[in-house]
Short mmCIF file of C-alpha atoms and ligand atoms in Angstrom, two decimals:
data_model
loop_
_atom_site.label_atom_id
_atom_site.label_comp_id
_atom_site.label_asym_id
_atom_site.label_seq_id
_atom_site.Cartn_x
_atom_site.Cartn_y
_atom_site.Cartn_z
CA UNK A 39 -1.85 23.09 8.93
CA UNK A 40 -0.04 20.18 10.54
CA UNK A 41 2.11 18.10 8.19
CA UNK A 42 1.67 14.36 8.83
CA UNK A 43 5.15 13.00 8.20
CA UNK A 44 5.47 9.40 7.10
CA UNK A 45 8.80 8.95 8.87
CA UNK A 46 7.19 9.37 12.29
CA UNK A 47 4.53 6.75 11.50
CA UNK A 48 7.20 4.46 10.08
CA UNK A 49 9.25 4.76 13.31
CA UNK A 50 6.24 3.60 15.33
CA UNK A 51 5.74 0.62 13.02
CA UNK A 52 9.43 -0.20 13.39
CA UNK A 53 8.91 -0.59 17.12
CA UNK A 54 6.06 -3.05 16.46
CA UNK A 55 8.31 -5.00 14.09
CA UNK A 56 11.13 -5.14 16.68
CA UNK A 57 8.66 -6.43 19.28
CA UNK A 58 7.51 -9.24 16.95
CA UNK A 59 11.09 -10.21 16.11
CA UNK A 60 11.97 -10.36 19.81
CA UNK A 61 9.31 -13.00 20.45
CA UNK A 62 10.67 -16.48 21.13
CA UNK A 63 10.86 -18.75 18.09
CA UNK A 64 10.49 -15.96 15.49
CA UNK A 65 13.28 -16.22 12.88
CA UNK A 66 14.48 -13.12 11.02
CA UNK A 67 12.27 -13.25 7.93
CA UNK A 68 13.28 -12.96 4.29
CA UNK A 69 11.36 -10.92 1.72
CA UNK A 70 11.41 -11.91 -1.95
CA UNK A 71 10.87 -8.94 -4.25
CA UNK A 72 9.81 -10.27 -7.65
CA UNK A 73 10.28 -7.92 -10.58
CA UNK A 74 9.77 -8.46 -14.31
CA UNK A 75 11.51 -5.90 -16.52
CA UNK A 76 12.95 -2.58 -15.40
CA UNK A 77 10.06 -0.13 -15.14
CA UNK A 78 11.28 3.00 -13.31
CA UNK A 79 8.29 2.85 -10.91
CA UNK A 80 9.18 -0.74 -9.97
CA UNK A 81 12.85 0.09 -9.50
CA UNK A 82 11.98 3.02 -7.28
CA UNK A 83 9.59 0.96 -5.14
CA UNK A 84 12.17 -1.83 -4.98
CA UNK A 85 14.86 0.58 -3.73
CA UNK A 86 12.49 1.93 -1.08
CA UNK A 87 11.52 -1.56 0.06
CA UNK A 88 15.14 -2.77 0.24
CA UNK A 89 16.16 0.29 2.25
CA UNK A 90 13.27 -0.18 4.65
CA UNK A 91 13.94 -3.90 5.21
CA UNK A 92 17.58 -3.15 5.96
CA UNK A 93 16.65 -0.33 8.34
CA UNK A 94 14.22 -2.63 10.15
CA UNK A 95 16.77 -5.49 10.37
CA UNK A 96 14.92 -7.75 7.92
CA UNK A 97 16.31 -9.73 5.00
CA UNK A 98 15.35 -9.10 1.39
CA UNK A 99 16.31 -10.47 -1.98
CA UNK A 100 15.37 -9.32 -5.47
CA UNK A 101 14.34 -11.86 -8.10
CA UNK A 102 14.52 -9.98 -11.41
CA UNK A 103 13.32 -11.42 -14.72
CA UNK A 104 13.59 -10.09 -18.27
CA UNK A 105 10.57 -8.13 -19.55
CA UNK A 106 10.03 -10.66 -22.34
CA UNK A 107 9.98 -13.79 -20.15
CA UNK A 108 7.24 -16.19 -21.25
CA UNK A 109 4.14 -16.80 -19.16
CA UNK A 110 5.16 -20.43 -18.65
CA UNK A 111 8.76 -19.65 -17.62
CA UNK A 112 7.68 -16.93 -15.23
CA UNK A 113 5.07 -19.14 -13.57
CA UNK A 114 7.64 -21.91 -13.09
CA UNK A 115 10.12 -19.49 -11.51
CA UNK A 116 7.42 -17.90 -9.38
CA UNK A 117 6.30 -21.29 -8.12
CA UNK A 118 9.88 -22.04 -7.00
CA UNK A 119 10.02 -18.79 -5.02
CA UNK A 120 6.57 -19.42 -3.60
CA UNK A 121 7.59 -22.88 -2.38
CA UNK A 122 11.04 -21.91 -1.10
CA UNK A 123 10.99 -22.43 2.70
CA UNK A 124 13.65 -19.70 3.06
CA UNK A 125 11.23 -17.13 1.61
CA UNK A 126 8.90 -15.79 4.30
CA UNK A 127 7.00 -13.28 2.19
CA UNK A 128 6.67 -12.08 -1.40
CA UNK A 129 6.25 -8.65 -2.95
CA UNK A 130 5.32 -8.91 -6.63
CA UNK A 131 5.90 -5.64 -8.50
CA UNK A 132 2.99 -4.94 -10.81
CA UNK A 133 1.63 -4.52 -13.40
CA UNK A 134 3.32 -7.48 -15.07
CA UNK A 135 4.00 -7.40 -18.82
CA UNK A 136 0.95 -8.34 -20.90
CA UNK A 137 2.14 -11.83 -21.88
CA UNK A 138 1.96 -12.96 -18.22
CA UNK A 139 -1.47 -13.73 -16.80
CA UNK A 140 -1.54 -11.74 -13.57
CA UNK A 141 -4.77 -13.39 -12.43
CA UNK A 142 -3.06 -16.79 -12.43
CA UNK A 143 -0.23 -15.46 -10.27
CA UNK A 144 -2.73 -13.94 -7.83
CA UNK A 145 -4.25 -17.41 -7.45
CA UNK A 146 -0.85 -19.13 -7.21
CA UNK A 147 0.70 -17.02 -4.47
CA UNK A 148 0.52 -18.63 -1.07
CA UNK A 149 -1.81 -16.46 1.09
CA UNK A 150 0.65 -16.77 4.02
CA UNK A 151 3.41 -15.22 1.87
CA UNK A 152 1.20 -12.71 0.05
CA UNK A 153 2.30 -9.61 1.97
CA UNK A 154 0.59 -7.13 -0.37
CA UNK A 155 -2.85 -8.72 -0.33
CA UNK A 156 -3.19 -9.76 -3.96
CA UNK A 157 -4.47 -13.31 -3.48
CA UNK A 158 -8.27 -13.78 -3.69
CA UNK A 159 -8.14 -15.29 -0.21
CA UNK A 160 -6.53 -12.23 1.34
CA UNK A 161 -8.86 -9.90 -0.56
CA UNK A 162 -11.87 -11.84 0.71
CA UNK A 163 -10.53 -11.53 4.26
CA UNK A 164 -10.20 -7.75 3.88
CA UNK A 165 -13.80 -7.56 2.70
CA UNK A 166 -14.92 -9.81 5.59
CA UNK A 167 -13.01 -7.73 8.14
CA UNK A 168 -10.93 -10.81 9.02
CA UNK A 169 -7.49 -9.71 10.25
CA UNK A 170 -5.84 -13.10 9.77
CA UNK A 171 -4.87 -12.19 6.19
CA UNK A 172 -2.81 -9.38 4.68
CA UNK A 173 -4.42 -6.21 3.29
CA UNK A 174 -2.73 -4.31 0.44
CA UNK A 175 0.10 -2.36 2.11
CA UNK A 176 -0.81 1.07 0.70
CA UNK A 177 -4.43 0.84 1.82
CA UNK A 178 -3.35 -0.22 5.30
CA UNK A 179 -0.73 2.55 5.35
CA UNK A 180 -3.50 5.16 5.10
CA UNK A 181 -5.17 3.75 8.21
CA UNK A 182 -1.79 3.57 9.99
CA UNK A 183 -1.15 7.26 9.26
CA UNK A 184 -4.46 8.21 10.86
CA UNK A 185 -4.04 5.91 13.87
CA UNK A 186 -0.43 6.87 14.57
CA UNK A 187 -1.51 10.51 14.64
CA UNK A 188 -4.49 9.68 16.88
CA UNK A 189 -6.98 10.95 14.33
CA UNK A 190 -10.38 9.42 15.11
CA UNK A 191 -11.97 7.47 12.23
CA UNK A 192 -15.14 6.08 13.84
CA UNK A 193 -18.22 7.98 12.73
CA UNK A 194 -16.24 10.26 10.40
CA UNK A 195 -17.21 11.04 6.82
CA UNK A 196 -14.39 9.63 4.70
CA UNK A 197 -14.16 10.26 0.96
CA UNK A 198 -11.73 8.21 -1.10
CA UNK A 199 -10.91 9.31 -4.65
CA UNK A 200 -9.99 6.14 -6.55
CA UNK A 201 -11.44 2.62 -6.63
CA UNK A 202 -8.47 0.44 -7.62
CA UNK A 203 -7.89 -2.97 -6.09
CA UNK A 204 -4.57 -1.69 -4.74
CA UNK A 205 -5.84 1.32 -2.84
CA UNK A 206 -9.41 2.62 -3.10
CA UNK A 207 -11.49 -0.57 -2.83
CA UNK A 208 -9.59 -2.30 0.00
CA UNK A 209 -9.22 1.01 1.82
CA UNK A 210 -12.99 1.51 1.73
CA UNK A 211 -13.34 -1.83 3.55
CA UNK A 212 -10.61 -1.02 6.09
CA UNK A 213 -12.32 2.32 6.77
CA UNK A 214 -15.70 0.63 7.21
CA UNK A 215 -14.09 -1.74 9.69
CA UNK A 216 -12.97 1.36 11.60
CA UNK A 217 -16.62 2.53 11.55
CA UNK A 218 -16.21 5.41 9.11
CA UNK A 219 -19.00 6.46 6.74
CA UNK A 220 -17.33 5.95 3.39
CA UNK A 221 -17.83 7.52 -0.05
CA UNK A 222 -15.74 6.14 -2.93
CA UNK A 223 -15.26 8.36 -6.00
CA UNK A 224 -13.99 7.60 -9.51
CA UNK A 225 -14.03 9.02 -13.02
CA UNK A 226 -17.82 8.68 -13.36
CA UNK A 227 -18.55 10.44 -10.06
CA UNK A 228 -20.83 13.42 -10.55
CA UNK A 229 -19.93 16.40 -8.39
CA UNK A 230 -16.53 15.14 -7.25
CA UNK A 231 -15.94 18.52 -5.64
CA UNK A 232 -19.06 18.18 -3.48
CA UNK A 233 -18.20 14.60 -2.45
CA UNK A 234 -14.70 15.70 -1.45
CA UNK A 235 -15.86 18.83 0.35
CA UNK A 236 -18.25 16.72 2.38
CA UNK A 237 -15.33 14.72 3.80
CA UNK A 238 -13.85 15.09 7.24
CA UNK A 239 -11.08 12.78 6.05
CA UNK A 240 -10.19 12.98 2.35
CA UNK A 241 -8.00 10.31 0.76
CA UNK A 242 -6.61 11.02 -2.71
CA UNK A 243 -5.65 7.93 -4.72
CA UNK A 244 -6.38 8.87 -8.32
CA UNK A 245 -2.88 9.18 -9.74
CA UNK A 246 -3.51 12.67 -11.19
CA UNK A 247 -0.90 15.31 -10.34
CA UNK A 248 -2.30 18.05 -8.06
CA UNK A 249 -5.90 17.47 -9.23
CA UNK A 250 -7.40 18.23 -5.80
CA UNK A 251 -6.95 21.83 -4.67
CA UNK A 252 -8.54 23.90 -1.90
CA UNK A 253 -11.95 23.82 -3.66
CA UNK A 254 -12.15 20.08 -2.86
CA UNK A 255 -11.19 20.39 0.80
CA UNK A 256 -13.50 21.50 3.60
CA UNK A 257 -12.33 23.69 6.45
CA UNK A 258 -10.41 21.58 9.00
CA UNK A 259 -10.40 18.37 6.95
CA UNK A 260 -7.63 15.78 7.26
CA UNK A 261 -6.08 15.01 3.87
CA UNK A 262 -4.13 11.83 3.08
CA UNK A 263 -2.45 11.91 -0.31
CA UNK A 264 -1.60 8.49 -1.76
CA UNK A 265 -0.77 9.74 -5.25
CA UNK A 266 2.76 9.54 -6.59
CA UNK A 267 3.06 11.61 -9.75
CA UNK A 268 5.51 13.81 -11.58
CA UNK A 269 4.56 17.47 -12.10
CA UNK A 270 5.21 19.71 -15.10
CA UNK A 271 8.73 20.42 -13.82
CA UNK A 272 9.59 16.75 -13.41
CA UNK A 273 9.23 16.92 -9.62
CA UNK A 274 7.50 14.24 -7.54
CA UNK A 275 4.06 15.34 -6.36
CA UNK A 276 0.81 13.94 -5.04
CA UNK A 277 -2.81 14.13 -6.20
CA UNK A 278 -3.32 17.10 -3.90
CA UNK A 279 -2.14 20.62 -4.63
CA UNK A 280 -0.42 20.79 -1.24
CA UNK A 281 0.34 24.53 -1.21
CA UNK A 282 -3.25 25.44 -2.02
CA UNK A 283 -4.70 23.58 0.99
CA UNK A 284 -2.36 25.00 3.63
CA UNK A 285 -5.03 27.39 4.91
CA UNK A 286 -7.97 24.98 4.58
CA UNK A 287 -6.95 21.51 5.79
CA UNK A 288 -6.11 20.90 9.44
CA UNK A 289 -3.60 18.14 8.62
CA UNK A 290 -2.18 16.60 5.45
CA UNK A 291 0.46 14.13 4.32
CA UNK A 292 3.18 15.45 1.99
CA UNK A 293 4.45 13.81 -1.22
CA UNK A 294 7.18 12.68 -1.04
CA UNK A 295 7.63 11.88 2.66
CA UNK A 296 4.08 10.78 3.43
CA UNK A 297 2.16 7.59 2.67
CA UNK A 298 4.96 6.09 0.52
CA UNK A 299 7.36 5.56 3.39
CA UNK A 300 4.55 4.13 5.54
CA UNK A 301 3.66 1.65 2.78
CA UNK A 302 7.08 0.01 2.95
CA UNK A 303 6.90 0.05 6.76
CA UNK A 304 3.58 -1.83 6.56
CA UNK A 305 5.25 -4.26 4.16
CA UNK A 306 7.94 -4.85 6.81
CA UNK A 307 5.28 -5.35 9.47
CA UNK A 308 3.49 -7.89 7.28
CA UNK A 309 6.81 -9.70 6.78
CA UNK A 310 7.38 -9.86 10.53
CA UNK A 311 3.80 -11.06 11.06
CA UNK A 312 4.31 -13.78 8.42
CA UNK A 313 7.40 -14.92 10.35
CA UNK A 314 5.46 -14.98 13.59
CA UNK A 315 2.60 -16.99 12.09
CA UNK A 316 5.13 -19.41 10.62
CA UNK A 317 6.79 -19.87 14.03
CA UNK A 318 3.40 -20.53 15.64
CA UNK A 319 2.71 -23.30 13.11
CA UNK A 320 5.88 -25.17 14.07
P1 NAP B 621 -5.22 3.34 -10.71
O1 NAP B 621 -5.30 1.86 -10.74
O2 NAP B 621 -4.91 4.08 -11.96
O3 NAP B 621 -6.62 3.88 -10.16
C1 NAP B 621 -6.91 5.24 -10.13
C2 NAP B 621 -8.31 5.44 -9.61
O4 NAP B 621 -8.57 6.83 -9.55
C3 NAP B 621 -9.38 4.82 -10.51
O5 NAP B 621 -10.39 4.24 -9.73
C4 NAP B 621 -9.91 6.03 -11.29
O6 NAP B 621 -11.29 5.93 -11.61
C5 NAP B 621 -9.72 7.15 -10.30
N1 NAP B 621 -9.52 8.42 -10.98
C6 NAP B 621 -8.54 8.73 -11.87
N2 NAP B 621 -8.69 9.99 -12.31
C7 NAP B 621 -9.79 10.48 -11.69
C8 NAP B 621 -10.47 11.72 -11.76
N3 NAP B 621 -10.05 12.71 -12.55
N4 NAP B 621 -11.56 11.89 -11.00
C9 NAP B 621 -12.01 10.90 -10.18
N5 NAP B 621 -11.41 9.68 -10.09
C10 NAP B 621 -10.31 9.49 -10.83
O7 NAP B 621 -4.17 3.85 -9.63
P2 NAP B 621 -3.69 3.18 -8.23
O8 NAP B 621 -2.81 2.04 -8.53
O9 NAP B 621 -4.85 3.02 -7.33
O10 NAP B 621 -2.78 4.36 -7.70
C11 NAP B 621 -3.29 5.64 -7.43
C12 NAP B 621 -2.15 6.58 -7.10
O11 NAP B 621 -1.52 6.11 -5.92
C13 NAP B 621 -1.04 6.65 -8.16
O12 NAP B 621 -0.51 7.95 -8.18
C14 NAP B 621 0.01 5.69 -7.64
O13 NAP B 621 1.30 6.02 -8.09
C15 NAP B 621 -0.14 5.91 -6.16
N6 NAP B 621 0.30 4.77 -5.34
C16 NAP B 621 1.03 5.08 -4.25
C17 NAP B 621 1.48 4.08 -3.42
C18 NAP B 621 2.23 4.46 -2.19
O14 NAP B 621 2.90 3.64 -1.61
N7 NAP B 621 2.12 5.70 -1.72
C19 NAP B 621 1.19 2.75 -3.71
C20 NAP B 621 0.38 2.45 -4.80
C21 NAP B 621 -0.06 3.49 -5.61
P3 NAP B 621 -11.89 4.81 -12.62
O15 NAP B 621 -11.96 3.54 -11.80
O16 NAP B 621 -13.24 5.31 -12.97
O17 NAP B 621 -10.93 4.73 -13.75
#
C-alpha cells in the first residue's frame, strides 16, 4: 500500500501560494486566529496553523479570549477584527462556549475573510459549485490530497463516513463537483460496512478511533482518513485502523501526517487567495 503523505501535498500547495504572492499588487496577507478559552484541540490546531503560516511566509496573529467572555463582549471584539483592514482572513476556532451564539458569528463574518467556509454565503457557494467563495479547509484538503496524487475522482464511487458541516456535507458537494458518485454515511446508516466496501475512494470523518478496519475497505480502494483521535494508549490516531488495511487498500493517508497538515496548507492558500481578491478590488 502506498502511503499518501500530507507533507508532499502541502509542498505543492506552498508553490501555489508563492505564485499568488508573487503577483503584482498582492500584499503579504495577515491571518487572524480567533480563540475563546484554551481547549487542547484548539491550541493544537492553532500551533499547526501558526507554524504553517510562518513556513509559507504569511503573517498570523492570535486573538485569544477568556472562556467565560459574554456573548455581547465577544461579538463586539469579533466585529473589530472583522472590520480591521489589516486582517486579510479569519480562522475562528470552534466550537465556541455555549454562551456565545455561533450562528450569529457565522452570519457576521465577512465572506471575503471567512477562510474556513463558515458563513452562509460561502456554504451556499460550495453547494452551488461556485468557486468564488471559500470551502471548509478540511473538506477541500481531502480533494487536494487526491488531486496532488493524481487519483482520478470523476466517475468513482466515493463513500464519506460523517455528515458534519465541517467535513462530510461540504465534501460531498466538492466530490459531486468533481463528478464522483457520492454516498454519505452517518450513525443511522444501515449496513455501514457494505456502503464502505462499495467505495473506490473511502473518506473517514466520523471522529471514532480506528472504527474502520479491513472489513470496511474493498481491495484496491483509496482511503483518506480525516479523523483525529486518541487511542487507548494516548497516541494520536485516525478513524481507520491503518495497520489492518495495509494489505487491502491501494493507498491511504496516515494519522498524523496526512490530511491535518494539508488542512492548514489549504488555509494558507485561502489566505493568499483572499489577499489576491483584495488587491484586484483596489
Ligand atoms: P462531528 O461533527 O462529530 O461529526 C461526526 C460525523 O460522523 C457525524 O455525522 C456522525 O453521524 C458520524 N459518525 C460518528 N460515529 C459514527 C459511526 N459509528 N458510524 C457512522 N457514522 C458516524 O465531527 P467532525 O467535526 O466532522 O470531525 C470528524 C473527525 O475529523 C474528528 O476526528 C475530527 O477531529 C477530525 N477533523 C480533522 C480535521 C483535520 O484537519 N484533519 C479537521 C476537522 C475535523 P451523525 O450525524 O449521525 O451523528
